[in-house]
Amino acid sequence: EDKVVQSPLSLVVHEGDTVTLNCSYEVTNFRSLLWYKQEKKAPTFLFMLTSSGIEKKSGRLSSILDKKELFSILNITATQTGDSAIYLCAATTGTASKLTFGTGTRLQVTL
Amino acid sequence: DTAVSQTPKYLVTQMGNDKSIKCEQNLGHDTMYWYKQDSKKFLKIMFSYNNKELIINETVPNRFSPKSPDKAHLNLHINSLELGDSAVYFCASSHLDEQFFGPGTRLTVL
């Protein structure tokens, strides 16, 4: 059975801190690894990673994939209270673009 | 412009009832999905349709029946609702791997 595991499950940091969120996966027919941010409503897309070792960056957020060790990390630098959310990692598999989600990391950024 | 929309946003109903949730996307995507998110925020795929054809059907009770009248719509009908069906149901659509999610429908079964 396909499995995606995220750690930590929850994290509380102070504004300005840097955080690293982890995602490991064990799936068949891996295609890509996606990161989403979920605040109060729908998950919103952050990154899609398909190649090992190539960092994707968007402002203070960056992510990288290691296809040999089967994991990805999401870094957030200089955290702000608006970064408080659940961060979801998902692996896409097969030809049908099936997404298998991890349990998420709940990040809380305090003043 | 709303990309993926769902109705209703909230649904409160009694056990044993039958209910439907509707989803529409205006992104021109070929593939649509239904996900269930439980109280612990775990998102699990239920169904996927590609061009009106069912391509993913996870282990879901047959009380749940998806219907895709055209590739822009994917509805979910649930028969004989049970307490354990209470959750947030998300519709999503994709062209390739990136999936766009609707705002969710919070279903509460009393």
JSON list of C-alpha atoms in Angstrom, two decimals:
[
{"chain": "A", "resi": 1, "resn": "GLU", "atom": "CA", "xyz": [0.00, 0.00, 0.00]},
{"chain": "A", "resi": 2, "resn": "ASP", "atom": "CA", "xyz": [1.25, 3.46, -0.90]},
{"chain": "A", "resi": 3, "resn": "LYS", "atom": "CA", "xyz": [2.38, 5.46, 2.11]},
{"chain": "A", "resi": 4, "resn": "VAL", "atom": "CA", "xyz": [3.45, 9.06, 2.74]},
{"chain": "A", "resi": 5, "resn": "VAL", "atom": "CA", "xyz": [4.72, 10.06, 6.17]},
{"chain": "A", "resi": 6, "resn": "GLN", "atom": "CA", "xyz": [5.29, 13.59, 7.38]},
{"chain": "A", "resi": 7, "resn": "SER", "atom": "CA", "xyz": [7.18, 14.85, 10.39]},
{"chain": "A", "resi": 8, "resn": "PRO", "atom": "CA", "xyz": [6.86, 16.51, 12.74]},
{"chain": "A", "resi": 9, "resn": "LEU", "atom": "CA", "xyz": [3.10, 16.24, 13.20]},
{"chain": "A", "resi": 10, "resn": "SER", "atom": "CA", "xyz": [3.03, 19.67, 14.74]},
{"chain": "A", "resi": 11, "resn": "LEU", "atom": "CA", "xyz": [5.42, 22.50, 15.38]},
{"chain": "A", "resi": 12, "resn": "VAL", "atom": "CA", "xyz": [5.29, 25.80, 17.23]},
{"chain": "A", "resi": 13, "resn": "VAL", "atom": "CA", "xyz": [7.91, 28.40, 16.40]},
{"chain": "A", "resi": 14, "resn": "HIS", "atom": "CA", "xyz": [8.49, 32.11, 16.94]},
{"chain": "A", "resi": 15, "resn": "GLU", "atom": "CA", "xyz": [8.19, 34.61, 14.14]},
{"chain": "A", "resi": 16, "resn": "GLY", "atom": "CA", "xyz": [11.51, 34.90, 12.34]},
{"chain": "A", "resi": 17, "resn": "ASP", "atom": "CA", "xyz": [12.53, 31.29, 12.93]},
{"chain": "A", "resi": 18, "resn": "THR", "atom": "CA", "xyz": [13.42, 28.91, 10.10]},
{"chain": "A", "resi": 19, "resn": "VAL", "atom": "CA", "xyz": [11.56, 25.60, 9.89]},
{"chain": "A", "resi": 20, "resn": "THR", "atom": "CA", "xyz": [12.11, 22.39, 7.98]},
{"chain": "A", "resi": 21, "resn": "LEU", "atom": "CA", "xyz": [9.23, 20.04, 7.31]},
{"chain": "A", "resi": 22, "resn": "ASN", "atom": "CA", "xyz": [9.90, 16.46, 6.29]},
{"chain": "A", "resi": 23, "resn": "CYS", "atom": "CA", "xyz": [8.10, 14.09, 3.96]},
{"chain": "A", "resi": 24, "resn": "SER", "atom": "CA", "xyz": [9.05, 10.51, 3.17]},
{"chain": "A", "resi": 25, "resn": "TYR", "atom": "CA", "xyz": [7.23, 8.26, 0.75]},
{"chain": "A", "resi": 26, "resn": "GLU", "atom": "CA", "xyz": [6.91, 4.62, -0.18]},
{"chain": "A", "resi": 27, "resn": "VAL", "atom": "CA", "xyz": [4.79, 4.32, -3.28]},
{"chain": "A", "resi": 28, "resn": "THR", "atom": "CA", "xyz": [4.72, 2.33, -6.49]},
{"chain": "A", "resi": 29, "resn": "ASN", "atom": "CA", "xyz": [5.06, 4.07, -9.87]},
{"chain": "A", "resi": 30, "resn": "PHE", "atom": "CA", "xyz": [6.12, 7.37, -8.36]},
{"chain": "A", "resi": 31, "resn": "ARG", "atom": "CA", "xyz": [5.63, 10.40, -10.63]},
{"chain": "A", "resi": 32, "resn": "SER", "atom": "CA", "xyz": [5.98, 13.55, -8.55]},
{"chain": "A", "resi": 33, "resn": "LEU", "atom": "CA", "xyz": [5.90, 14.99, -5.06]},
{"chain": "A", "resi": 34, "resn": "LEU", "atom": "CA", "xyz": [3.61, 17.89, -4.27]},
{"chain": "A", "resi": 35, "resn": "TRP", "atom": "CA", "xyz": [3.41, 20.28, -1.34]},
{"chain": "A", "resi": 36, "resn": "TYR", "atom": "CA", "xyz": [0.21, 22.05, -0.37]},
{"chain": "A", "resi": 37, "resn": "LYS", "atom": "CA", "xyz": [-0.66, 24.62, 2.30]},
{"chain": "A", "resi": 38, "resn": "GLN", "atom": "CA", "xyz": [-4.05, 24.33, 3.99]},
{"chain": "A", "resi": 39, "resn": "GLU", "atom": "CA", "xyz": [-5.37, 27.16, 6.11]},
{"chain": "A", "resi": 40, "resn": "LYS", "atom": "CA", "xyz": [-9.06, 27.23, 6.84]},
{"chain": "A", "resi": 41, "resn": "LYS", "atom": "CA", "xyz": [-10.38, 25.89, 3.58]},
{"chain": "A", "resi": 42, "resn": "ALA", "atom": "CA", "xyz": [-9.00, 24.13, 0.53]},
{"chain": "A", "resi": 43, "resn": "PRO", "atom": "CA", "xyz": [-5.37, 23.05, 0.13]},
{"chain": "A", "resi": 44, "resn": "THR", "atom": "CA", "xyz": [-3.47, 25.48, -2.06]},
{"chain": "A", "resi": 45, "resn": "PHE", "atom": "CA", "xyz": [-0.61, 24.37, -4.25]},
{"chain": "A", "resi": 46, "resn": "LEU", "atom": "CA", "xyz": [2.97, 25.27, -3.30]},
{"chain": "A", "resi": 47, "resn": "PHE", "atom": "CA", "xyz": [5.41, 23.10, -5.26]},
{"chain": "A", "resi": 48, "resn": "MET", "atom": "CA", "xyz": [5.66, 20.13, -7.54]},
{"chain": "A", "resi": 49, "resn": "LEU", "atom": "CA", "xyz": [8.95, 18.22, -7.62]},
{"chain": "A", "resi": 50, "resn": "THR", "atom": "CA", "xyz": [9.87, 15.58, -10.13]},
{"chain": "A", "resi": 51, "resn": "SER", "atom": "CA", "xyz": [13.67, 15.62, -10.26]},
{"chain": "A", "resi": 52, "resn": "SER", "atom": "CA", "xyz": [16.14, 14.89, -7.49]},
{"chain": "A", "resi": 53, "resn": "GLY", "atom": "CA", "xyz": [18.38, 17.62, -6.17]},
{"chain": "A", "resi": 54, "resn": "ILE", "atom": "CA", "xyz": [16.77, 20.57, -7.91]},
{"chain": "A", "resi": 55, "resn": "GLU", "atom": "CA", "xyz": [15.54, 23.13, -5.42]},
{"chain": "A", "resi": 56, "resn": "LYS", "atom": "CA", "xyz": [12.29, 24.93, -6.10]},
{"chain": "A", "resi": 57, "resn": "LYS", "atom": "CA", "xyz": [11.91, 28.33, -4.51]},
{"chain": "A", "resi": 58, "resn": "SER", "atom": "CA", "xyz": [9.08, 30.75, -3.99]},
{"chain": "A", "resi": 59, "resn": "GLY", "atom": "CA", "xyz": [9.86, 33.71, -1.75]},
{"chain": "A", "resi": 60, "resn": "ARG", "atom": "CA", "xyz": [10.72, 32.41, 1.71]},
{"chain": "A", "resi": 61, "resn": "LEU", "atom": "CA", "xyz": [9.66, 28.86, 0.85]},
{"chain": "A", "resi": 62, "resn": "SER", "atom": "CA", "xyz": [11.84, 26.27, -0.84]},
{"chain": "A", "resi": 63, "resn": "SER", "atom": "CA", "xyz": [11.65, 22.55, -1.39]},
{"chain": "A", "resi": 64, "resn": "ILE", "atom": "CA", "xyz": [13.84, 19.75, -2.65]},
{"chain": "A", "resi": 65, "resn": "LEU", "atom": "CA", "xyz": [13.35, 16.09, -3.53]},
{"chain": "A", "resi": 66, "resn": "ASP", "atom": "CA", "xyz": [15.67, 13.11, -3.02]},
{"chain": "A", "resi": 67, "resn": "LYS", "atom": "CA", "xyz": [14.41, 10.24, -5.17]},
{"chain": "A", "resi": 68, "resn": "LYS", "atom": "CA", "xyz": [17.13, 7.89, -3.99]},
{"chain": "A", "resi": 69, "resn": "GLU", "atom": "CA", "xyz": [16.28, 8.26, -0.30]},
{"chain": "A", "resi": 70, "resn": "LEU", "atom": "CA", "xyz": [12.58, 8.82, -1.06]},
{"chain": "A", "resi": 71, "resn": "PHE", "atom": "CA", "xyz": [12.02, 12.04, 0.81]},
{"chain": "A", "resi": 72, "resn": "SER", "atom": "CA", "xyz": [11.41, 15.72, 0.39]},
{"chain": "A", "resi": 73, "resn": "ILE", "atom": "CA", "xyz": [11.80, 18.73, 2.65]},
{"chain": "A", "resi": 74, "resn": "LEU", "atom": "CA", "xyz": [10.00, 22.04, 2.73]},
{"chain": "A", "resi": 75, "resn": "ASN", "atom": "CA", "xyz": [11.92, 24.97, 4.22]},
{"chain": "A", "resi": 76, "resn": "ILE", "atom": "CA", "xyz": [10.39, 28.18, 5.39]},
{"chain": "A", "resi": 77, "resn": "THR", "atom": "CA", "xyz": [12.77, 30.98, 6.37]},
{"chain": "A", "resi": 78, "resn": "ALA", "atom": "CA", "xyz": [11.94, 34.06, 8.44]},
{"chain": "A", "resi": 79, "resn": "THR", "atom": "CA", "xyz": [8.55, 32.63, 9.37]},
{"chain": "A", "resi": 80, "resn": "GLN", "atom": "CA", "xyz": [5.57, 34.93, 9.77]},
{"chain": "A", "resi": 81, "resn": "THR", "atom": "CA", "xyz": [2.25, 34.42, 11.56]},
{"chain": "A", "resi": 82, "resn": "GLY", "atom": "CA", "xyz": [0.63, 34.09, 8.14]},
{"chain": "A", "resi": 83, "resn": "ASP", "atom": "CA", "xyz": [2.63, 30.90, 7.60]},
{"chain": "A", "resi": 84, "resn": "SER", "atom": "CA", "xyz": [0.54, 29.20, 10.29]},
{"chain": "A", "resi": 85, "resn": "ALA", "atom": "CA", "xyz": [-1.26, 26.37, 8.51]},
{"chain": "A", "resi": 86, "resn": "ILE", "atom": "CA", "xyz": [-1.23, 22.65, 7.86]},
{"chain": "A", "resi": 87, "resn": "TYR", "atom": "CA", "xyz": [1.39, 21.69, 5.29]},
{"chain": "A", "resi": 88, "resn": "LEU", "atom": "CA", "xyz": [0.50, 18.64, 3.25]},
{"chain": "A", "resi": 89, "resn": "CYS", "atom": "CA", "xyz": [2.84, 16.52, 1.22]},
{"chain": "A", "resi": 90, "resn": "ALA", "atom": "CA", "xyz": [1.50, 14.16, -1.46]},
{"chain": "A", "resi": 91, "resn": "ALA", "atom": "CA", "xyz": [2.98, 11.68, -3.90]},
{"chain": "A", "resi": 92, "resn": "THR", "atom": "CA", "xyz": [1.51, 11.29, -7.36]},
{"chain": "A", "resi": 93, "resn": "THR", "atom": "CA", "xyz": [1.59, 7.77, -8.72]},
{"chain": "A", "resi": 94, "resn": "GLY", "atom": "CA", "xyz": [0.69, 5.82, -11.82]},
{"chain": "A", "resi": 95, "resn": "THR", "atom": "CA", "xyz": [-0.95, 7.06, -14.96]},
{"chain": "A", "resi": 96, "resn": "ALA", "atom": "CA", "xyz": [-4.09, 8.27, -13.25]},
{"chain": "A", "resi": 97, "resn": "SER", "atom": "CA", "xyz": [-2.41, 11.05, -11.22]},
{"chain": "A", "resi": 98, "resn": "LYS", "atom": "CA", "xyz": [-3.53, 9.50, -7.96]},
{"chain": "A", "resi": 99, "resn": "LEU", "atom": "CA", "xyz": [-2.42, 11.64, -5.02]},
{"chain": "A", "resi": 100, "resn": "THR", "atom": "CA", "xyz": [-1.54, 9.90, -1.76]},
{"chain": "A", "resi": 101, "resn": "PHE", "atom": "CA", "xyz": [-1.36, 12.44, 1.04]},
{"chain": "A", "resi": 102, "resn": "GLY", "atom": "CA", "xyz": [0.66, 12.43, 4.23]},
{"chain": "A", "resi": 103, "resn": "THR", "atom": "CA", "xyz": [-0.93, 13.25, 7.57]},
{"chain": "A", "resi": 104, "resn": "GLY", "atom": "CA", "xyz": [0.27, 16.84, 7.39]},
{"chain": "A", "resi": 105, "resn": "THR", "atom": "CA", "xyz": [2.39, 19.03, 9.64]},
{"chain": "A", "resi": 106, "resn": "ARG", "atom": "CA", "xyz": [0.52, 21.64, 11.64]},
{"chain": "A", "resi": 107, "resn": "LEU", "atom": "CA", "xyz": [2.72, 24.72, 11.90]},
{"chain": "A", "resi": 108, "resn": "GLN", "atom": "CA", "xyz": [1.95, 27.51, 14.33]},
{"chain": "A", "resi": 109, "resn": "VAL", "atom": "CA", "xyz": [4.01, 30.70, 14.22]},
{"chain": "A", "resi": 110, "resn": "THR", "atom": "CA", "xyz": [3.72, 32.88, 17.32]},
{"chain": "A", "resi": 111, "resn": "LEU", "atom": "CA", "xyz": [4.75, 36.48, 17.90]},
{"chain": "B", "resi": 1, "resn": "ASP", "atom": "CA", "xyz": [-13.42, 33.62, -11.27]},
{"chain": "B", "resi": 2, "resn": "THR", "atom": "CA", "xyz": [-14.04, 30.43, -9.33]},
{"chain": "B", "resi": 3, "resn": "ALA", "atom": "CA", "xyz": [-11.90, 27.59, -10.65]},
{"chain": "B", "resi": 4, "resn": "VAL", "atom": "CA", "xyz": [-13.35, 24.63, -8.76]},
{"chain": "B", "resi": 5, "resn": "SER", "atom": "CA", "xyz": [-16.67, 25.17, -7.01]},
{"chain": "B", "resi": 6, "resn": "GLN", "atom": "CA", "xyz": [-18.73, 22.91, -4.79]},
{"chain": "B", "resi": 7, "resn": "THR", "atom": "CA", "xyz": [-22.26, 23.09, -3.47]},
{"chain": "B", "resi": 8, "resn": "PRO", "atom": "CA", "xyz": [-23.37, 23.11, -0.79]},
{"chain": "B", "resi": 9, "resn": "LYS", "atom": "CA", "xyz": [-20.64, 24.41, 1.52]},
{"chain": "B", "resi": 10, "resn": "TYR", "atom": "CA", "xyz": [-22.34, 22.96, 4.55]},
{"chain": "B", "resi": 11, "resn": "LEU", "atom": "CA", "xyz": [-24.68, 20.00, 4.84]},
{"chain": "B", "resi": 12, "resn": "VAL", "atom": "CA", "xyz": [-26.30, 18.88, 8.08]},
{"chain": "B", "resi": 13, "resn": "THR", "atom": "CA", "xyz": [-28.53, 15.83, 7.88]},
{"chain": "B", "resi": 14, "resn": "GLN", "atom": "CA", "xyz": [-29.90, 12.89, 9.80]},
{"chain": "B", "resi": 15, "resn": "MET", "atom": "CA", "xyz": [-28.57, 9.36, 9.70]},
{"chain": "B", "resi": 16, "resn": "GLY", "atom": "CA", "xyz": [-30.17, 7.26, 7.00]},
{"chain": "B", "resi": 17, "resn": "ASN", "atom": "CA", "xyz": [-30.83, 10.15, 4.62]},
{"chain": "B", "resi": 18, "resn": "ASP", "atom": "CA", "xyz": [-29.54, 10.40, 1.05]},
{"chain": "B", "resi": 19, "resn": "LYS", "atom": "CA", "xyz": [-27.64, 13.52, -0.04]},
{"chain": "B", "resi": 20, "resn": "SER", "atom": "CA", "xyz": [-25.69, 14.85, -3.01]},
{"chain": "B", "resi": 21, "resn": "ILE", "atom": "CA", "xyz": [-22.74, 17.19, -3.37]},
{"chain": "B", "resi": 22, "resn": "LYS", "atom": "CA", "xyz": [-22.06, 18.92, -6.67]},
{"chain": "B", "resi": 23, "resn": "CYS", "atom": "CA", "xyz": [-18.73, 19.98, -8.14]},
{"chain": "B", "resi": 24, "resn": "GLU", "atom": "CA", "xyz": [-17.91, 22.04, -11.20]},
{"chain": "B", "resi": 25, "resn": "GLN", "atom": "CA", "xyz": [-14.60, 23.19, -12.65]},
{"chain": "B", "resi": 26, "resn": "ASN", "atom": "CA", "xyz": [-14.04, 25.85, -15.30]},
{"chain": "B", "resi": 27, "resn": "LEU", "atom": "CA", "xyz": [-10.35, 25.12, -15.85]},
{"chain": "B", "resi": 28, "resn": "GLY", "atom": "CA", "xyz": [-10.85, 22.84, -18.83]},
{"chain": "B", "resi": 29, "resn": "HIS", "atom": "CA", "xyz": [-9.22, 19.96, -16.98]},
{"chain": "B", "resi": 30, "resn": "ASP", "atom": "CA", "xyz": [-9.78, 16.37, -18.03]},
{"chain": "B", "resi": 31, "resn": "THR", "atom": "CA", "xyz": [-9.58, 14.74, -14.62]},
{"chain": "B", "resi": 32, "resn": "MET", "atom": "CA", "xyz": [-11.66, 15.32, -11.49]},
{"chain": "B", "resi": 33, "resn": "TYR", "atom": "CA", "xyz": [-11.47, 13.81, -8.03]},
{"chain": "B", "resi": 34, "resn": "TRP", "atom": "CA", "xyz": [-13.31, 13.41, -4.75]},
{"chain": "B", "resi": 35, "resn": "TYR", "atom": "CA", "xyz": [-11.39, 13.40, -1.46]},
{"chain": "B", "resi": 36, "resn": "LYS", "atom": "CA", "xyz": [-12.54, 12.91, 2.11]},
{"chain": "B", "resi": 37, "resn": "GLN", "atom": "CA", "xyz": [-10.81, 14.80, 4.93]},
{"chain": "B", "resi": 38, "resn": "ASP", "atom": "CA", "xyz": [-11.48, 13.45, 8.40]},
{"chain": "B", "resi": 39, "resn": "SER", "atom": "CA", "xyz": [-11.37, 15.25, 11.74]},
{"chain": "B", "resi": 40, "resn": "LYS", "atom": "CA", "xyz": [-7.62, 14.70, 11.99]},
{"chain": "B", "resi": 41, "resn": "LYS", "atom": "CA", "xyz": [-7.18, 16.51, 8.67]},
{"chain": "B", "resi": 42, "resn": "PHE", "atom": "CA", "xyz": [-6.13, 13.37, 6.80]},
{"chain": "B", "resi": 43, "resn": "LEU", "atom": "CA", "xyz": [-7.00, 13.70, 3.10]},
{"chain": "B", "resi": 44, "resn": "LYS", "atom": "CA", "xyz": [-7.83, 10.46, 1.32]},
{"chain": "B", "resi": 45, "resn": "ILE", "atom": "CA", "xyz": [-8.78, 9.99, -2.30]},
{"chain": "B", "resi": 46, "resn": "MET", "atom": "CA", "xyz": [-12.13, 8.38, -2.99]},
{"chain": "B", "resi": 47, "resn": "PHE", "atom": "CA", "xyz": [-12.72, 8.57, -6.74]},
{"chain": "B", "resi": 48, "resn": "SER", "atom": "CA", "xyz": [-11.24, 9.97, -9.91]},
{"chain": "B", "resi": 49, "resn": "TYR", "atom": "CA", "xyz": [-12.82, 10.50, -13.32]},
{"chain": "B", "resi": 50, "resn": "ASN", "atom": "CA", "xyz": [-11.03, 11.22, -16.57]},
{"chain": "B", "resi": 51, "resn": "ASN", "atom": "CA", "xyz": [-13.22, 12.51, -19.40]},
{"chain": "B", "resi": 52, "resn": "LYS", "atom": "CA", "xyz": [-16.34, 11.14, -17.66]},
{"chain": "B", "resi": 53, "resn": "GLU", "atom": "CA", "xyz": [-14.77, 7.70, -17.15]},
{"chain": "B", "resi": 54, "resn": "LEU", "atom": "CA", "xyz": [-14.09, 6.30, -13.67]},
{"chain": "B", "resi": 55, "resn": "ILE", "atom": "CA", "xyz": [-10.36, 5.62, -13.32]},
{"chain": "B", "resi": 56, "resn": "ILE", "atom": "CA", "xyz": [-9.78, 5.48, -9.57]},
{"chain": "B", "resi": 57, "resn": "ASN", "atom": "CA", "xyz": [-12.17, 3.85, -7.15]},
{"chain": "B", "resi": 58, "resn": "GLU", "atom": "CA", "xyz": [-10.59, 3.42, -3.74]},
{"chain": "B", "resi": 59, "resn": "THR", "atom": "CA", "xyz": [-12.05, 1.25, -1.02]},
{"chain": "B", "resi": 60, "resn": "VAL", "atom": "CA", "xyz": [-15.19, 3.26, -0.50]},
{"chain": "B", "resi": 61, "resn": "PRO", "atom": "CA", "xyz": [-18.57, 1.85, 0.60]},
{"chain": "B", "resi": 62, "resn": "ASN", "atom": "CA", "xyz": [-20.93, 1.42, -2.32]},
{"chain": "B", "resi": 63, "resn": "ARG", "atom": "CA", "xyz": [-23.30, 3.84, -0.61]},
{"chain": "B", "resi": 64, "resn": "PHE", "atom": "CA", "xyz": [-21.08, 6.47, -2.29]},
{"chain": "B", "resi": 65, "resn": "SER", "atom": "CA", "xyz": [-21.74, 6.87, -6.00]},
{"chain": "B", "resi": 66, "resn": "PRO", "atom": "CA", "xyz": [-19.97, 9.44, -8.15]},
{"chain": "B", "resi": 67, "resn": "LYS", "atom": "CA", "xyz": [-21.50, 10.66, -11.39]},
{"chain": "B", "resi": 68, "resn": "SER", "atom": "CA", "xyz": [-19.86, 12.71, -14.12]},
{"chain": "B", "resi": 69, "resn": "PRO", "atom": "CA", "xyz": [-22.39, 14.10, -16.61]},
{"chain": "B", "resi": 70, "resn": "ASP", "atom": "CA", "xyz": [-19.61, 15.87, -18.50]},
{"chain": "B", "resi": 71, "resn": "LYS", "atom": "CA", "xyz": [-15.92, 16.51, -17.94]},
{"chain": "B", "resi": 72, "resn": "ALA", "atom": "CA", "xyz": [-16.57, 19.79, -16.11]},
{"chain": "B", "resi": 73, "resn": "HIS", "atom": "CA", "xyz": [-18.82, 18.22, -13.47]},
{"chain": "B", "resi": 74, "resn": "LEU", "atom": "CA", "xyz": [-18.40, 15.48, -10.92]},
{"chain": "B", "resi": 75, "resn": "ASN", "atom": "CA", "xyz": [-21.15, 14.91, -8.39]},
{"chain": "B", "resi": 76, "resn": "LEU", "atom": "CA", "xyz": [-21.15, 12.67, -5.34]},
{"chain": "B", "resi": 77, "resn": "HIS", "atom": "CA", "xyz": [-24.29, 10.96, -4.11]},
{"chain": "B", "resi": 78, "resn": "ILE", "atom": "CA", "xyz": [-24.35, 9.30, -0.71]},
{"chain": "B", "resi": 79, "resn": "ASN", "atom": "CA", "xyz": [-27.08, 6.87, 0.31]},
{"chain": "B", "resi": 80, "resn": "SER", "atom": "CA", "xyz": [-28.08, 5.87, 3.83]},
{"chain": "B", "resi": 81, "resn": "LEU", "atom": "CA", "xyz": [-25.78, 8.33, 5.55]},
{"chain": "B", "resi": 82, "resn": "GLU", "atom": "CA", "xyz": [-23.93, 7.13, 8.65]},
{"chain": "B", "resi": 83, "resn": "LEU", "atom": "CA", "xyz": [-22.31, 9.03, 11.52]},
{"chain": "B", "resi": 84, "resn": "GLY", "atom": "CA", "xyz": [-18.85, 8.07, 10.21]},
{"chain": "B", "resi": 85, "resn": "ASP", "atom": "CA", "xyz": [-19.55, 9.89, 6.94]},
{"chain": "B", "resi": 86, "resn": "SER", "atom": "CA", "xyz": [-19.19, 13.21, 8.76]},
{"chain": "B", "resi": 87, "resn": "ALA", "atom": "CA", "xyz": [-16.16, 14.89, 7.22]},
{"chain": "B", "resi": 88, "resn": "VAL", "atom": "CA", "xyz": [-15.14, 17.58, 4.77]},
{"chain": "B", "resi": 89, "resn": "TYR", "atom": "CA", "xyz": [-15.41, 16.43, 1.16]},
{"chain": "B", "resi": 90, "resn": "PHE", "atom": "CA", "xyz": [-13.14, 18.12, -1.37]},
{"chain": "B", "resi": 91, "resn": "CYS", "atom": "CA", "xyz": [-13.50, 18.05, -5.11]},
{"chain": "B", "resi": 92, "resn": "ALA", "atom": "CA", "xyz": [-10.38, 18.65, -7.21]},
{"chain": "B", "resi": 93, "resn": "SER", "atom": "CA", "xyz": [-9.41, 18.79, -10.86]},
{"chain": "B", "resi": 94, "resn": "SER", "atom": "CA", "xyz": [-6.15, 18.46, -12.77]},
{"chain": "B", "resi": 95, "resn": "HIS", "atom": "CA", "xyz": [-4.69, 18.49, -16.23]},
{"chain": "B", "resi": 96, "resn": "LEU", "atom": "CA", "xyz": [-1.40, 16.84, -15.26]},
{"chain": "B", "resi": 97, "resn": "ASP", "atom": "CA", "xyz": [-0.17, 16.25, -11.71]},
{"chain": "B", "resi": 98, "resn": "GLU", "atom": "CA", "xyz": [-1.04, 19.55, -10.05]},
{"chain": "B", "resi": 99, "resn": "GLN", "atom": "CA", "xyz": [-4.51, 19.34, -8.55]},
{"chain": "B", "resi": 100, "resn": "PHE", "atom": "CA", "xyz": [-6.71, 22.32, -7.81]},
{"chain": "B", "resi": 101, "resn": "PHE", "atom": "CA", "xyz": [-9.10, 21.91, -4.92]},
{"chain": "B", "resi": 102, "resn": "GLY", "atom": "CA", "xyz": [-12.58, 23.23, -4.37]},
{"chain": "B", "resi": 103, "resn": "PRO", "atom": "CA", "xyz": [-13.54, 24.98, -1.11]},
{"chain": "B", "resi": 104, "resn": "GLY", "atom": "CA", "xyz": [-14.91, 21.79, 0.44]},
{"chain": "B", "resi": 105, "resn": "THR", "atom": "CA", "xyz": [-18.31, 20.65, 1.69]},
{"chain": "B", "resi": 106, "resn": "ARG", "atom": "CA", "xyz": [-18.58, 20.08, 5.43]},
{"chain": "B", "resi": 107, "resn": "LEU", "atom": "CA", "xyz": [-20.99, 17.19, 5.97]},
{"chain": "B", "resi": 108, "resn": "THR", "atom": "CA", "xyz": [-22.36, 16.59, 9.44]},
{"chain": "B", "resi": 109, "resn": "VAL", "atom": "CA", "xyz": [-24.49, 13.51, 10.06]},
{"chain": "B", "resi": 110, "resn": "LEU", "atom": "CA", "xyz": [-26.55, 13.61, 13.23]}
]
